[in-house]
Every structure is written in structure tokens, then in C-alpha cells.
């Protein structure tokens, strides 16, 4: 087999390729780095590097083996960024791919099939290309499964910080539970660094460098679209946890991540699929059985609604000047990257809306720099959050019903007065809503919300802080703390 080319291309034809190859994993212990190699046929090569800052590769055999397996898993999951360039009909996992040498176990293969189909649901919809007809990982027998290695319990928890409200609330839970918390991020985006500094906690950083030819190929005609990046970040976080002596990774994915955006050709398209409960459950089972025992992975906000999280965050005022959830901050192109809220995108609108029931207009203007709810040009965008005009945007936003509940709370009755039953929401304001006369709020009330007055429970019931999920219960030390932080 000849060596794939990395030469520049004038045009890229996705239909020209037959197979996507998982070529090799290379671990550089001295540099604390992992290189992941892929190829399309023998024609195009990809090489991605992940480097872990400020750590030495361990000498302990169990931790070394856990890292080797996690590097192999990372190779298989991160390949989604390169597979999508052509989405060819064959997938080849070569011996040097670094998993276990015995092929893919049924459990691992099932997870990968879901990541490359359900996780690429938005990509499939955007490109009108049904990936379910193409993704086919090689089949192996039960003998491919391996027993997990045993890692010691340390009491240290790694908390991924994304710069937004959710990860800050997750960190608050871990700290109040008395755990030794270490903040983690991929890269050093400004809002992440600001939030970590406000926490006073140590910061573990990994640097992910995508294959340098991916941008050129996209410009030349490669297929492009959203990928399930949380699956990749989660695996990098687990490697970082092992390197820093932590025994748990506490994610900040809430219940709304499991709600899809739409159904296309029988496929539920969910922008947040790899943040959802189905991925978390399957990923946890693989880790526990084939990677490492004593290494916990779970979202500590899974039972909570977005509005309960927003209410909890509204009380954490030391983070208010520092957090940013707007994706314009994280753009790959530095020339297009912002350092704060753009004030005119689905993510900005949703966070603004979720915080509005708990914060006064001046407080939100100070955070965002604009008053989005008083700008009628943003009316359609707010309407879409609740599914009142189009489907929920392809963004990390809450459930449509939650957005509708937030609108109802800030809009009030016909004259802005509190709606019947609103007093049942602990922490809700009494008296006329300070948002009642804002242009977007007024129009929402007149066009969509007036008919809700007869059923106060319709909105209020959505604010319960928990939907207990017996499949993913919180550990005993976190459950009472979660109730205290996320409750009234």
C-alpha cells in the first residue's frame, strides 16, 4: 500500500474515495503527546496531534495501559472529523490503530456506529447524505473484548470548563461536595481562562491541533458539517484525568441535550447528540468494562433543566463578568474570533432568555453589552428557540418547552402582571415583570403567550430542578449537593 499524499489539491471529489482508514496512533511520552493518523484510500493523509501540558507520562503500568487504551479510543472517535470529508462506504481499522490489537469488540463497534451515524445526524441532514447507508465498522467476535484495568481511587475530580454557565455550576457542585477539583480545557480560550481564574482552581490544559490540510480540503470541495465533538473532548479529558491523578471527570451536560432538533428520513437529528444521555450511558459502559475501573465519567447536571442551571448560575455572581457561551469566541479562524458575546446568535439568545427570569435587565445588559429582548430584529430568533416558527436551532440550546416557560415567566399576564401559579416557582419575582415592556417580550406575549394563562402548570412544571434518571444516578456525595445548588 502506497503512502497517502499530503500535497495541495485544486479540487476534491468526495465520491472518488472508497475507504476511510484508521492508520496509526503514535504516543510520544517525552512530549506527552499523541498523534492520530488517518487516510482516504492511498490518496489523502490526515494527522492530528493532542498535547498535554505540564505533565509527565506515568511509570505505573496500570495508568500507562489505561492511557494506551484511551489513546486508541481517541483515535477511533476523533476520526469523525476526517471521515466526513468524503464519507466513503468502507472503513478500515489497521493493526497500528492502537486499540487492543484484537479488533473492535461488539460494545465498542456499537458505540462507534452510533457516533458516526447519530453523532453525524446534523451533518447528514445538512448534506442530504444518509450516513447510515455508509458507516460500517469491521465486525469482530466477543473475543475482541478485553478486561478493564484497575486504577486507584484518588478523590480528585477533573471538571471540563467551557467558559459558559453550565460548567461553572458543575464546578460549584464538585467544590461543595468537598472534592479536590481540577479545571480542564482543550485550549485556552479567553472566557475559559477567565472562569478558571475566578475559581482559583488549578488548570489542566490539552492542546488539540487538527490536521493542517483539513481547511484546504474543505475549501476544495470536501463535505463539511457538525461533528460530535463532545465525544472527542470527553476522551481527551479522561486521558488528562489519568495524567493528573484524577479518578473522575465531571461533565456539565443537562437533560435538554437529549432532545433532538428534528427528524429526517427516520433519523433523529440532534446537534447535541454526544452531550445526550444515550452517548453518556454507552460511553460509561465501555469505559467500565474495557478501559479502566476506578475512572468515573458522568454529567453531574444530567438530571437538571436548563432553567434550574440558569437559576443556580444567577447566584454565582463572581463569574458573571467572565463567562461566555457564544460560539463566536471559539471559531477556528482567529480573524473571525471574538472575545465576548456577539449578541445576535441562537446561543446568545438562549442564555439571555434562560437568565432573564432570575436577573434584572441592567444586570443582563452589563453581561452581554446589549438588550436582546428589546430588539425586534431578534424576534424570529427568540421564537425559533421555542419552536414557534422553525425547528429549534442547530445549537447547544435548551428544550423548546423550557424556552417557552422562560418566555412566559418574563412576559407575565396581559399587562405584564405575574401569571397564576408563578408564585409556585421558588425564586421567581413578585410583582410586574421588569421585562414586560421589552419589545420582543411584548410581541411574544401578544402573539403566542396569551393563550397560556388558563394553564399555569404548563410553564411552571417545567422548572422542577430534577428529572431523576435511574440509569445515571448521581454519586452519594453529589446528590444532596446538587439538590442544594440547583433547588430553590
Short mmCIF file of C-alpha atoms in Angstrom, two decimals:
data_model
loop_
_atom_site.label_atom_id
_atom_site.label_comp_id
_atom_site.label_asym_id
_atom_site.label_seq_id
_atom_site.Cartn_x
_atom_site.Cartn_y
_atom_site.Cartn_z
CA UNK A 1 0.00 0.00 0.00
CA UNK A 2 1.48 3.31 -1.04
CA UNK A 3 1.89 6.29 1.25
CA UNK A 4 -1.08 8.73 1.12
CA UNK A 5 -0.32 12.18 -0.22
CA UNK A 6 -0.47 15.41 1.77
CA UNK A 7 0.11 17.57 -1.31
CA UNK A 8 -2.14 20.52 -2.06
CA UNK A 9 -5.20 19.79 -4.16
CA UNK A 10 -7.02 22.05 -6.59
CA UNK A 11 -10.31 20.13 -6.35
CA UNK A 12 -11.64 17.46 -4.03
CA UNK A 13 -14.27 14.95 -5.16
CA UNK A 14 -15.81 13.11 -2.17
CA UNK A 15 -17.22 10.41 -4.45
CA UNK A 16 -13.73 9.43 -5.62
CA UNK A 17 -12.81 7.61 -2.39
CA UNK A 18 -13.69 4.06 -1.40
CA UNK A 19 -12.36 3.71 2.15
CA UNK A 20 -11.54 5.69 5.26
CA UNK A 21 -8.53 4.26 7.07
CA UNK A 22 -7.66 4.49 10.77
CA UNK A 23 -3.93 4.19 10.19
CA UNK A 24 -1.98 4.56 13.44
CA UNK A 25 -1.68 6.03 16.92
CA UNK A 26 1.73 7.34 17.96
CA UNK A 27 2.40 8.16 21.63
CA UNK A 28 5.34 10.45 22.35
CA UNK A 29 5.86 10.00 26.09
CA UNK A 30 8.66 12.55 26.35
CA UNK A 31 6.46 15.26 24.83
CA UNK A 32 3.25 14.00 26.49
CA UNK A 33 1.60 13.99 23.08
CA UNK A 34 -0.43 11.69 20.87
CA UNK A 35 -0.54 11.78 17.08
CA UNK A 36 -3.57 10.29 15.32
CA UNK A 37 -3.16 9.24 11.68
CA UNK A 38 -5.89 8.61 9.11
CA UNK A 39 -6.20 8.32 5.33
CA UNK A 40 -8.69 8.29 2.47
CA UNK A 41 -7.63 5.31 0.34
CA UNK A 42 -3.96 5.79 -0.54
CA UNK A 43 -4.57 9.34 -1.66
CA UNK A 44 -5.07 11.74 1.25
CA UNK A 45 -3.43 11.58 4.69
CA UNK A 46 -4.52 13.28 7.90
CA UNK A 47 -2.51 13.75 11.10
CA UNK A 48 -3.95 15.25 14.27
CA UNK A 49 -1.96 15.92 17.44
CA UNK A 50 -3.09 16.24 21.05
CA UNK A 51 -0.53 17.52 23.54
CA UNK A 52 -0.95 17.56 27.32
CA UNK A 53 0.67 20.49 29.08
CA UNK A 54 2.64 20.36 32.30
CA UNK A 55 2.58 16.59 32.91
CA UNK A 56 4.94 13.64 32.67
CA UNK A 57 3.92 10.26 31.31
CA UNK A 58 3.42 7.90 34.27
CA UNK A 59 5.62 4.94 35.12
CA UNK A 60 2.80 3.00 36.78
CA UNK A 61 1.81 0.07 34.50
CA UNK A 62 -1.95 0.37 35.10
CA UNK A 63 -2.04 4.09 34.27
CA UNK A 64 0.14 3.56 31.22
CA UNK A 65 -2.18 0.85 29.93
CA UNK A 66 -5.26 2.99 30.62
CA UNK A 67 -3.66 5.81 28.64
CA UNK A 68 -2.79 3.48 25.77
CA UNK A 69 -6.38 2.29 25.53
CA UNK A 70 -7.77 5.81 25.81
CA UNK A 71 -5.40 6.96 23.05
CA UNK A 72 -6.74 4.16 20.87
CA UNK A 73 -10.30 5.15 21.69
CA UNK A 74 -9.49 8.79 20.94
CA UNK A 75 -8.12 7.74 17.55
CA UNK A 76 -11.37 5.98 16.69
CA UNK A 77 -13.60 8.85 17.87
CA UNK A 78 -11.59 11.81 16.56
CA UNK A 79 -11.60 10.26 13.10
CA UNK A 80 -15.10 11.58 12.63
CA UNK A 81 -13.64 14.99 11.73
CA UNK A 82 -11.82 13.45 8.75
CA UNK A 83 -14.25 10.73 7.76
CA UNK A 84 -16.85 13.39 6.99
CA UNK A 85 -14.70 14.95 4.25
CA UNK A 86 -15.83 12.18 1.87
CA UNK A 87 -17.96 9.74 3.95
CA UNK A 88 -16.78 6.76 1.89
CA UNK A 89 -18.63 3.41 2.12
CA UNK A 90 -15.77 1.38 3.65
CA UNK A 91 -13.98 1.79 6.99
CA UNK A 92 -10.65 0.08 7.72
CA UNK A 93 -9.11 -0.17 11.20
CA UNK A 94 -5.47 -1.08 10.69
CA UNK A 95 -3.36 -3.04 13.23
CA UNK A 96 -1.41 0.05 14.33
CA UNK A 97 -4.63 1.90 15.17
CA UNK A 98 -3.82 1.25 18.81
CA UNK A 99 -6.99 -0.06 20.42
CA UNK A 100 -6.19 -3.56 21.71
CA UNK A 101 -4.82 -5.43 18.73
CA UNK A 102 -7.79 -7.79 18.75
CA UNK A 103 -10.24 -5.79 16.67
CA UNK A 104 -13.35 -3.98 17.80
CA UNK A 105 -15.47 -5.63 20.46
CA UNK A 106 -19.26 -5.67 19.89
CA UNK A 107 -19.69 -2.97 22.54
CA UNK A 108 -17.05 -0.70 21.01
CA UNK A 109 -18.32 -1.27 17.48
CA UNK A 110 -21.88 -0.39 18.55
CA UNK A 111 -20.67 2.85 20.14
CA UNK A 112 -18.69 3.81 17.05
CA UNK A 113 -21.63 3.05 14.75
CA UNK A 114 -23.76 5.45 16.80
CA UNK A 115 -21.09 8.16 16.93
CA UNK A 116 -20.65 8.07 13.14
CA UNK A 117 -24.39 7.95 12.36
CA UNK A 118 -26.40 9.60 15.16
CA UNK A 119 -23.48 11.88 16.01
CA UNK A 120 -23.30 12.91 12.36
CA UNK A 121 -27.06 13.39 12.11
CA UNK A 122 -26.85 17.14 11.55
CA UNK A 123 -24.05 16.64 9.01
CA UNK A 124 -26.22 14.09 7.19
CA UNK A 125 -29.23 16.41 7.15
CA UNK A 126 -27.21 19.43 6.01
CA UNK A 127 -25.57 17.50 3.17
CA UNK A 128 -28.66 15.36 2.41
CA UNK A 129 -26.46 12.29 2.71
CA UNK A 130 -27.74 9.35 4.74
CA UNK A 131 -24.63 8.18 6.59
CA UNK A 132 -26.49 5.13 7.89
CA UNK A 133 -26.06 3.63 4.43
CA UNK A 134 -22.29 4.17 4.54
CA UNK A 135 -20.91 3.72 8.06
CA UNK A 136 -19.83 0.12 8.59
CA UNK A 137 -17.09 -0.60 11.11
CA UNK A 138 -15.49 -4.06 10.80
CA UNK A 139 -17.15 -6.80 12.82
CA UNK A 140 -15.23 -8.77 15.45
CA UNK A 141 -16.31 -11.52 17.80
CA UNK A 142 -16.73 -11.42 21.56
CA UNK A 143 -13.10 -12.44 21.92
CA UNK A 144 -12.12 -8.90 20.89
CA UNK A 145 -13.31 -7.55 24.25
CA UNK A 146 -10.65 -7.01 26.92
CA UNK A 147 -10.95 -6.65 30.67
CA UNK A 148 -10.64 -3.17 32.12
CA UNK A 149 -7.51 -2.28 34.06
CA UNK A 150 -7.91 -1.20 37.69
CA UNK A 151 -6.96 2.33 38.70
CA UNK A 152 -6.75 3.57 42.30
CA UNK A 153 -9.30 5.97 43.78
CA UNK A 154 -7.75 9.39 44.42
CA UNK A 155 -10.64 11.69 45.35
CA UNK A 156 -9.60 14.18 42.67
CA UNK A 157 -12.13 15.19 40.00
CA UNK A 158 -11.42 16.81 36.64
CA UNK A 159 -14.07 19.37 35.65
CA UNK A 160 -14.09 20.41 31.97
CA UNK A 161 -14.63 24.18 31.73
CA UNK A 162 -16.14 25.51 28.52
CA UNK A 163 -16.40 29.14 29.59
CA UNK A 164 -20.21 29.03 29.95
CA UNK A 165 -22.69 28.83 32.81
CA UNK A 166 -23.15 25.04 32.87
CA UNK A 167 -19.55 24.08 33.57
CA UNK A 168 -19.33 26.75 36.27
CA UNK A 169 -22.36 25.25 38.04
CA UNK A 170 -20.83 21.75 37.69
CA UNK A 171 -17.62 23.05 39.31
CA UNK A 172 -19.68 24.53 42.14
CA UNK A 173 -21.23 21.09 42.80
CA UNK A 174 -17.85 19.38 42.91
CA UNK A 175 -16.37 22.02 45.21
CA UNK A 176 -19.32 21.97 47.63
CA UNK A 177 -19.08 18.19 47.80
CA UNK A 178 -15.55 18.62 49.15
CA UNK A 179 -13.79 17.01 46.22
CA UNK A 180 -10.35 18.09 45.05
CA UNK A 181 -11.33 19.82 41.80
CA UNK A 182 -9.04 20.44 38.83
CA UNK A 183 -10.32 22.55 35.95
CA UNK A 184 -9.68 21.27 32.44
CA UNK A 185 -9.95 22.67 28.94
CA UNK A 186 -8.89 21.95 25.40
CA UNK A 187 -7.06 25.16 24.55
CA UNK A 188 -7.02 28.47 26.37
CA UNK A 189 -9.98 30.44 25.05
CA UNK A 190 -10.36 33.75 26.87
CA UNK A 191 -13.66 33.04 28.71
CA UNK A 192 -12.32 29.67 29.87
CA UNK A 193 -9.19 31.23 31.33
CA UNK A 194 -11.25 33.98 32.99
CA UNK A 195 -13.61 31.47 34.62
CA UNK A 196 -10.75 29.27 35.82
CA UNK A 197 -9.01 32.30 37.31
CA UNK A 198 -12.24 33.31 39.07
CA UNK A 199 -12.50 29.81 40.55
CA UNK A 200 -8.96 29.83 41.96
CA UNK A 201 -8.55 26.19 40.95
CA UNK A 202 -5.59 24.62 39.08
CA UNK A 203 -5.96 24.41 35.31
CA UNK A 204 -5.03 21.32 33.28
CA UNK A 205 -4.77 22.06 29.56
CA UNK A 206 -4.63 19.90 26.45
CA UNK A 207 -3.91 21.36 23.03
CA UNK A 208 -5.62 19.80 20.02
CA UNK A 209 -4.16 20.52 16.58
CA UNK A 210 -6.35 19.39 13.70
CA UNK A 211 -4.71 18.03 10.58
CA UNK A 212 -3.27 21.08 8.79
CA UNK A 213 -4.79 20.13 5.42
CA UNK A 214 -8.42 19.96 6.60
CA UNK A 215 -9.17 23.61 5.89
CA UNK A 216 -7.71 23.42 2.40
CA UNK A 217 -9.72 20.29 1.61
CA UNK A 218 -12.93 21.91 2.83
CA UNK A 219 -12.26 24.85 0.52
CA UNK A 220 -11.57 22.46 -2.35
CA UNK A 221 -14.92 20.68 -2.11
CA UNK A 222 -14.77 18.25 0.82
CA UNK A 223 -18.02 17.56 2.64
CA UNK A 224 -18.32 19.59 5.81
CA UNK A 225 -20.63 19.96 8.79
CA UNK A 226 -21.12 19.49 12.51
CA UNK A 227 -19.37 16.61 14.30
CA UNK A 228 -20.00 15.11 17.78
CA UNK A 229 -17.06 16.95 19.31
CA UNK A 230 -18.05 16.21 22.92
CA UNK A 231 -17.17 12.55 22.33
CA UNK A 232 -13.66 13.64 21.38
CA UNK A 233 -13.26 16.19 24.18
CA UNK A 234 -14.52 13.66 26.73
CA UNK A 235 -11.81 11.18 25.76
CA UNK A 236 -9.12 13.86 25.91
CA UNK A 237 -10.47 14.80 29.35
CA UNK A 238 -10.21 11.19 30.53
CA UNK A 239 -6.58 11.00 29.38
CA UNK A 240 -5.90 14.27 31.19
CA UNK A 241 -7.54 12.89 34.33
CA UNK A 242 -5.26 9.84 34.32
CA UNK A 243 -2.21 12.03 33.73
CA UNK A 244 -3.14 14.32 36.64
CA UNK A 245 -4.05 11.54 39.06
CA UNK A 246 -7.81 12.19 38.99
CA UNK A 247 -10.32 9.37 39.23
CA UNK A 248 -13.38 11.14 37.80
CA UNK A 249 -14.44 13.50 35.03
CA UNK A 250 -17.49 15.64 35.88
CA UNK A 251 -19.21 16.83 32.72
CA UNK A 252 -21.86 19.58 32.64
CA UNK A 253 -24.40 18.16 30.18
CA UNK A 254 -28.01 18.77 31.21
CA UNK A 255 -31.21 16.91 30.37
CA UNK A 256 -32.04 19.14 27.37
CA UNK A 257 -29.03 17.82 25.43
CA UNK A 258 -31.01 14.64 24.78
CA UNK A 259 -33.77 16.47 22.87
CA UNK A 260 -33.39 16.37 19.09
CA UNK A 261 -33.89 19.23 16.66
CA UNK A 262 -35.94 17.40 14.02
CA UNK A 263 -36.50 14.02 12.35
CA UNK A 264 -35.19 13.48 8.81
CA UNK A 265 -35.64 10.21 6.87
CA UNK A 266 -36.46 8.50 10.16
CA UNK A 267 -33.23 9.76 11.73
CA UNK A 268 -33.49 11.98 14.79
CA UNK A 269 -31.14 14.89 14.18
CA UNK A 270 -29.69 16.20 17.44
CA UNK A 271 -26.99 18.87 17.36
CA UNK A 272 -26.04 17.86 20.91
CA UNK A 273 -26.14 14.08 20.47
CA UNK A 274 -22.76 13.39 22.10
CA UNK A 275 -23.87 15.50 25.08
CA UNK A 276 -27.02 13.40 25.47
CA UNK A 277 -27.87 10.60 27.83
CA UNK A 278 -27.62 7.81 25.21
CA UNK A 279 -23.99 8.57 24.40
CA UNK A 280 -23.08 9.03 28.05
CA UNK A 281 -24.59 5.68 29.00
CA UNK A 282 -22.86 3.76 26.20
CA UNK A 283 -19.55 5.55 26.77
CA UNK A 284 -19.62 4.83 30.51
CA UNK A 285 -20.32 1.14 29.90
CA UNK A 286 -17.36 0.86 27.52
CA UNK A 287 -15.04 2.62 29.97
CA UNK A 288 -16.11 0.44 32.90
CA UNK A 289 -15.79 -2.86 31.02
CA UNK A 290 -12.94 -2.39 28.54
CA UNK A 291 -10.84 0.60 29.62
CA UNK A 292 -10.44 1.21 33.36
CA UNK A 293 -12.32 0.64 36.57
CA UNK A 294 -11.93 3.38 39.16
CA UNK A 295 -12.25 6.04 36.43
CA UNK A 296 -15.68 7.66 36.59
CA UNK A 297 -17.26 9.65 33.76
CA UNK A 298 -20.66 11.29 34.14
CA UNK A 299 -22.53 14.55 33.78
CA UNK A 300 -23.29 15.92 37.21
CA UNK A 301 -26.03 18.15 35.73
CA UNK A 302 -27.82 15.41 33.81
CA UNK A 303 -30.99 15.47 35.97
CA UNK A 304 -31.36 19.26 35.77
CA UNK A 305 -33.31 21.56 33.49
CA UNK A 306 -31.55 24.45 31.79
CA UNK A 307 -33.67 26.89 33.77
CA UNK A 308 -32.64 25.32 37.06
CA UNK A 309 -29.00 25.61 35.98
CA UNK A 310 -29.52 29.23 34.94
CA UNK A 311 -31.14 29.96 38.29
CA UNK A 312 -28.16 28.43 40.10
CA UNK A 313 -25.71 30.37 37.94
CA UNK A 314 -27.54 33.65 38.58
CA UNK A 315 -26.39 33.34 42.21
CA UNK A 316 -22.71 32.81 41.31
CA UNK A 317 -22.05 36.48 40.71
CA UNK A 318 -18.25 36.28 40.77
CA UNK A 319 -18.42 34.54 37.36
CA UNK A 320 -20.86 36.96 35.71
CA UNK A 321 -18.22 39.31 34.25
CA UNK A 322 -16.15 36.41 32.94
CA UNK A 323 -18.31 33.70 31.35
CA UNK A 324 -19.20 33.49 27.64
CA UNK A 325 -21.12 30.75 25.84
CA UNK A 326 -21.16 32.40 22.39
CA UNK A 327 -19.52 30.16 19.79
CA UNK A 328 -18.01 33.18 18.04
CA UNK A 329 -15.39 33.07 20.81
CA UNK A 330 -14.28 29.58 19.74
CA UNK A 331 -14.05 29.97 15.95
CA UNK A 332 -11.06 28.22 14.42
CA UNK A 333 -10.21 31.23 12.27
CA UNK A 334 -8.52 33.81 14.56
CA UNK A 335 -9.60 36.63 12.24
CA UNK A 336 -13.27 35.80 12.91
CA UNK A 337 -12.89 35.00 16.62
CA UNK A 338 -14.50 37.26 19.22
CA UNK A 339 -13.54 37.70 22.86
CA UNK A 340 -17.08 38.13 24.18
CA UNK A 341 -20.78 37.73 23.36
CA UNK A 342 -21.77 38.55 19.78
CA UNK A 343 -25.30 39.39 20.97
CA UNK A 344 -27.01 38.07 17.84
CA UNK A 345 -26.90 34.27 17.58
CA UNK A 346 -29.02 31.36 18.91
CA UNK A 347 -26.61 30.65 21.77
CA UNK A 348 -26.53 34.26 22.95
CA UNK A 349 -30.32 34.47 22.73
CA UNK A 350 -30.90 31.27 24.67
CA UNK A 351 -28.53 32.11 27.53
CA UNK A 352 -30.03 35.61 27.72
CA UNK A 353 -33.54 34.15 27.82
CA UNK A 354 -32.70 31.47 30.40
CA UNK A 355 -31.17 34.03 32.77
CA UNK A 356 -33.91 36.66 32.33
CA UNK A 357 -36.34 35.14 34.88
CA UNK A 358 -33.64 35.42 37.55
CA UNK A 359 -31.72 38.62 36.68
CA UNK A 360 -32.87 42.21 36.12
CA UNK A 361 -32.45 43.90 32.71
CA UNK A 362 -29.50 46.08 33.82
CA UNK A 363 -27.62 43.00 35.03
CA UNK A 364 -28.01 41.22 31.70
CA UNK A 365 -27.11 44.34 29.72
CA UNK A 366 -23.90 44.55 31.75
CA UNK A 367 -23.04 40.94 30.86
CA UNK A 368 -23.98 40.93 27.16
CA UNK A 369 -23.45 44.57 26.25
CA UNK A 370 -26.86 44.73 24.52
CA UNK A 371 -30.52 44.24 25.40
CA UNK A 372 -31.54 41.47 23.01
CA UNK A 373 -35.10 41.27 24.33
CA UNK A 374 -35.70 44.90 23.35
CA UNK A 375 -34.52 44.41 19.76
CA UNK A 376 -37.39 43.40 17.45
CA UNK A 377 -34.92 42.28 14.78
CA UNK A 378 -34.19 39.32 17.08
CA UNK A 379 -37.85 38.35 17.46
CA UNK A 380 -37.73 35.48 14.95
CA UNK A 381 -34.60 34.09 16.57
CA UNK A 382 -36.23 34.04 20.01
CA UNK A 383 -39.37 32.49 18.51
CA UNK A 384 -37.30 29.66 17.00
CA UNK A 385 -35.90 28.74 20.43
CA UNK A 386 -39.41 27.70 21.47
CA UNK A 387 -40.30 26.14 18.11
CA UNK A 388 -42.87 28.87 17.42
CA UNK A 389 -41.68 29.49 13.86
CA UNK A 390 -39.00 26.98 12.81
CA UNK A 391 -37.41 23.96 14.46
CA UNK A 392 -35.04 24.52 17.35
CA UNK A 393 -31.74 25.94 16.01
CA UNK A 394 -28.76 23.66 15.44
CA UNK A 395 -27.00 24.93 18.53
CA UNK A 396 -26.41 23.94 22.16
CA UNK A 397 -29.67 25.42 23.42
CA UNK A 398 -32.35 24.15 25.79
CA UNK A 399 -35.59 22.34 25.13
CA UNK A 400 -38.28 24.18 23.20
CA UNK A 401 -40.62 23.80 26.19
CA UNK A 402 -38.02 25.35 28.51
CA UNK A 403 -37.67 28.39 26.26
CA UNK A 404 -41.45 28.75 26.22
CA UNK A 405 -41.52 28.53 30.02
CA UNK A 406 -38.85 31.25 30.35
CA UNK A 407 -40.82 33.47 27.96
CA UNK A 408 -43.96 33.02 30.00
CA UNK A 409 -42.20 33.86 33.25
CA UNK A 410 -40.74 37.13 31.95
CA UNK A 411 -43.80 38.15 29.93
CA UNK A 412 -46.39 37.77 32.68
CA UNK A 413 -50.09 38.17 32.01
CA UNK A 414 -51.83 40.53 29.53
CA UNK A 415 -50.48 43.59 31.36
CA UNK A 416 -47.20 42.06 32.50
CA UNK A 417 -48.60 41.02 35.88
CA UNK A 418 -47.47 37.71 37.42
CA UNK A 419 -49.25 34.73 35.87
CA UNK A 420 -51.30 32.43 38.04
CA UNK A 421 -49.09 29.76 39.56
CA UNK A 422 -45.86 31.72 39.11
CA UNK A 423 -45.55 32.05 42.87
CA UNK A 424 -45.00 28.30 42.95
CA UNK A 425 -41.64 28.80 41.26
CA UNK A 426 -39.23 29.34 44.10
CA UNK A 427 -37.08 32.36 43.37
CA UNK A 428 -39.44 33.87 40.79
CA UNK A 429 -40.11 37.58 41.10
CA UNK A 430 -43.21 39.00 42.64
CA UNK A 431 -44.92 41.99 41.07
CA UNK A 432 -44.93 43.13 37.45
CA UNK A 433 -42.14 41.68 35.32
CA UNK A 434 -39.32 44.18 34.61
CA UNK A 435 -39.17 42.61 31.14
CA UNK A 436 -42.87 43.09 30.37
CA UNK A 437 -42.45 46.18 28.18
CA UNK A 438 -39.41 45.00 26.22
CA UNK A 439 -40.28 44.88 22.53
CA UNK A 440 -39.60 41.16 21.95
CA UNK A 441 -41.33 40.15 25.19
CA UNK A 442 -44.38 42.27 24.43
CA UNK A 443 -44.77 40.78 20.95
CA UNK A 444 -44.29 37.22 22.25
CA UNK A 445 -46.98 37.84 24.84
CA UNK A 446 -49.40 39.23 22.27
CA UNK A 447 -48.80 36.63 19.54
CA UNK A 448 -48.02 33.41 21.38
CA UNK A 449 -48.33 33.53 25.15
CA UNK A 450 -51.75 34.98 25.83
CA UNK A 451 -53.43 31.59 25.49
CA UNK A 452 -51.29 30.02 28.20
CA UNK A 453 -52.91 31.85 31.08
CA UNK A 454 -55.56 29.20 31.62
CA UNK A 455 -52.98 26.53 32.42
CA UNK A 456 -50.31 27.87 34.78
CA UNK A 457 -48.88 24.41 35.38
CA UNK A 458 -47.90 24.22 31.69
CA UNK A 459 -44.94 26.52 32.27
CA UNK A 460 -44.32 26.20 36.00
CA UNK A 461 -43.95 22.42 35.98
CA UNK A 462 -41.02 22.72 33.60
CA UNK A 463 -38.92 24.45 36.24
CA UNK A 464 -38.62 21.48 38.58
CA UNK A 465 -34.87 21.16 39.16
CA UNK A 466 -34.68 17.41 38.56
CA UNK A 467 -35.93 14.66 36.31
CA UNK A 468 -34.35 11.75 38.14
CA UNK A 469 -32.80 9.31 35.69
CA UNK A 470 -32.26 5.96 37.36
CA UNK A 471 -29.91 4.91 34.57
CA UNK A 472 -27.38 7.58 35.54
CA UNK A 473 -27.81 8.34 39.24
CA UNK A 474 -25.53 10.85 40.90
CA UNK A 475 -22.98 9.50 43.40
CA UNK A 476 -23.98 9.63 47.05
CA UNK A 477 -21.72 12.60 47.84
CA UNK A 478 -23.09 14.69 44.95
CA UNK A 479 -26.83 14.05 45.09
CA UNK A 480 -27.62 16.20 48.19
CA UNK A 481 -25.26 18.95 47.00
CA UNK A 482 -26.97 19.01 43.59
CA UNK A 483 -30.33 19.49 45.30
CA UNK A 484 -28.93 22.34 47.37
CA UNK A 485 -27.28 24.13 44.42
CA UNK A 486 -29.96 23.52 41.80
CA UNK A 487 -33.00 23.69 44.05
CA UNK A 488 -34.85 26.75 45.31
#
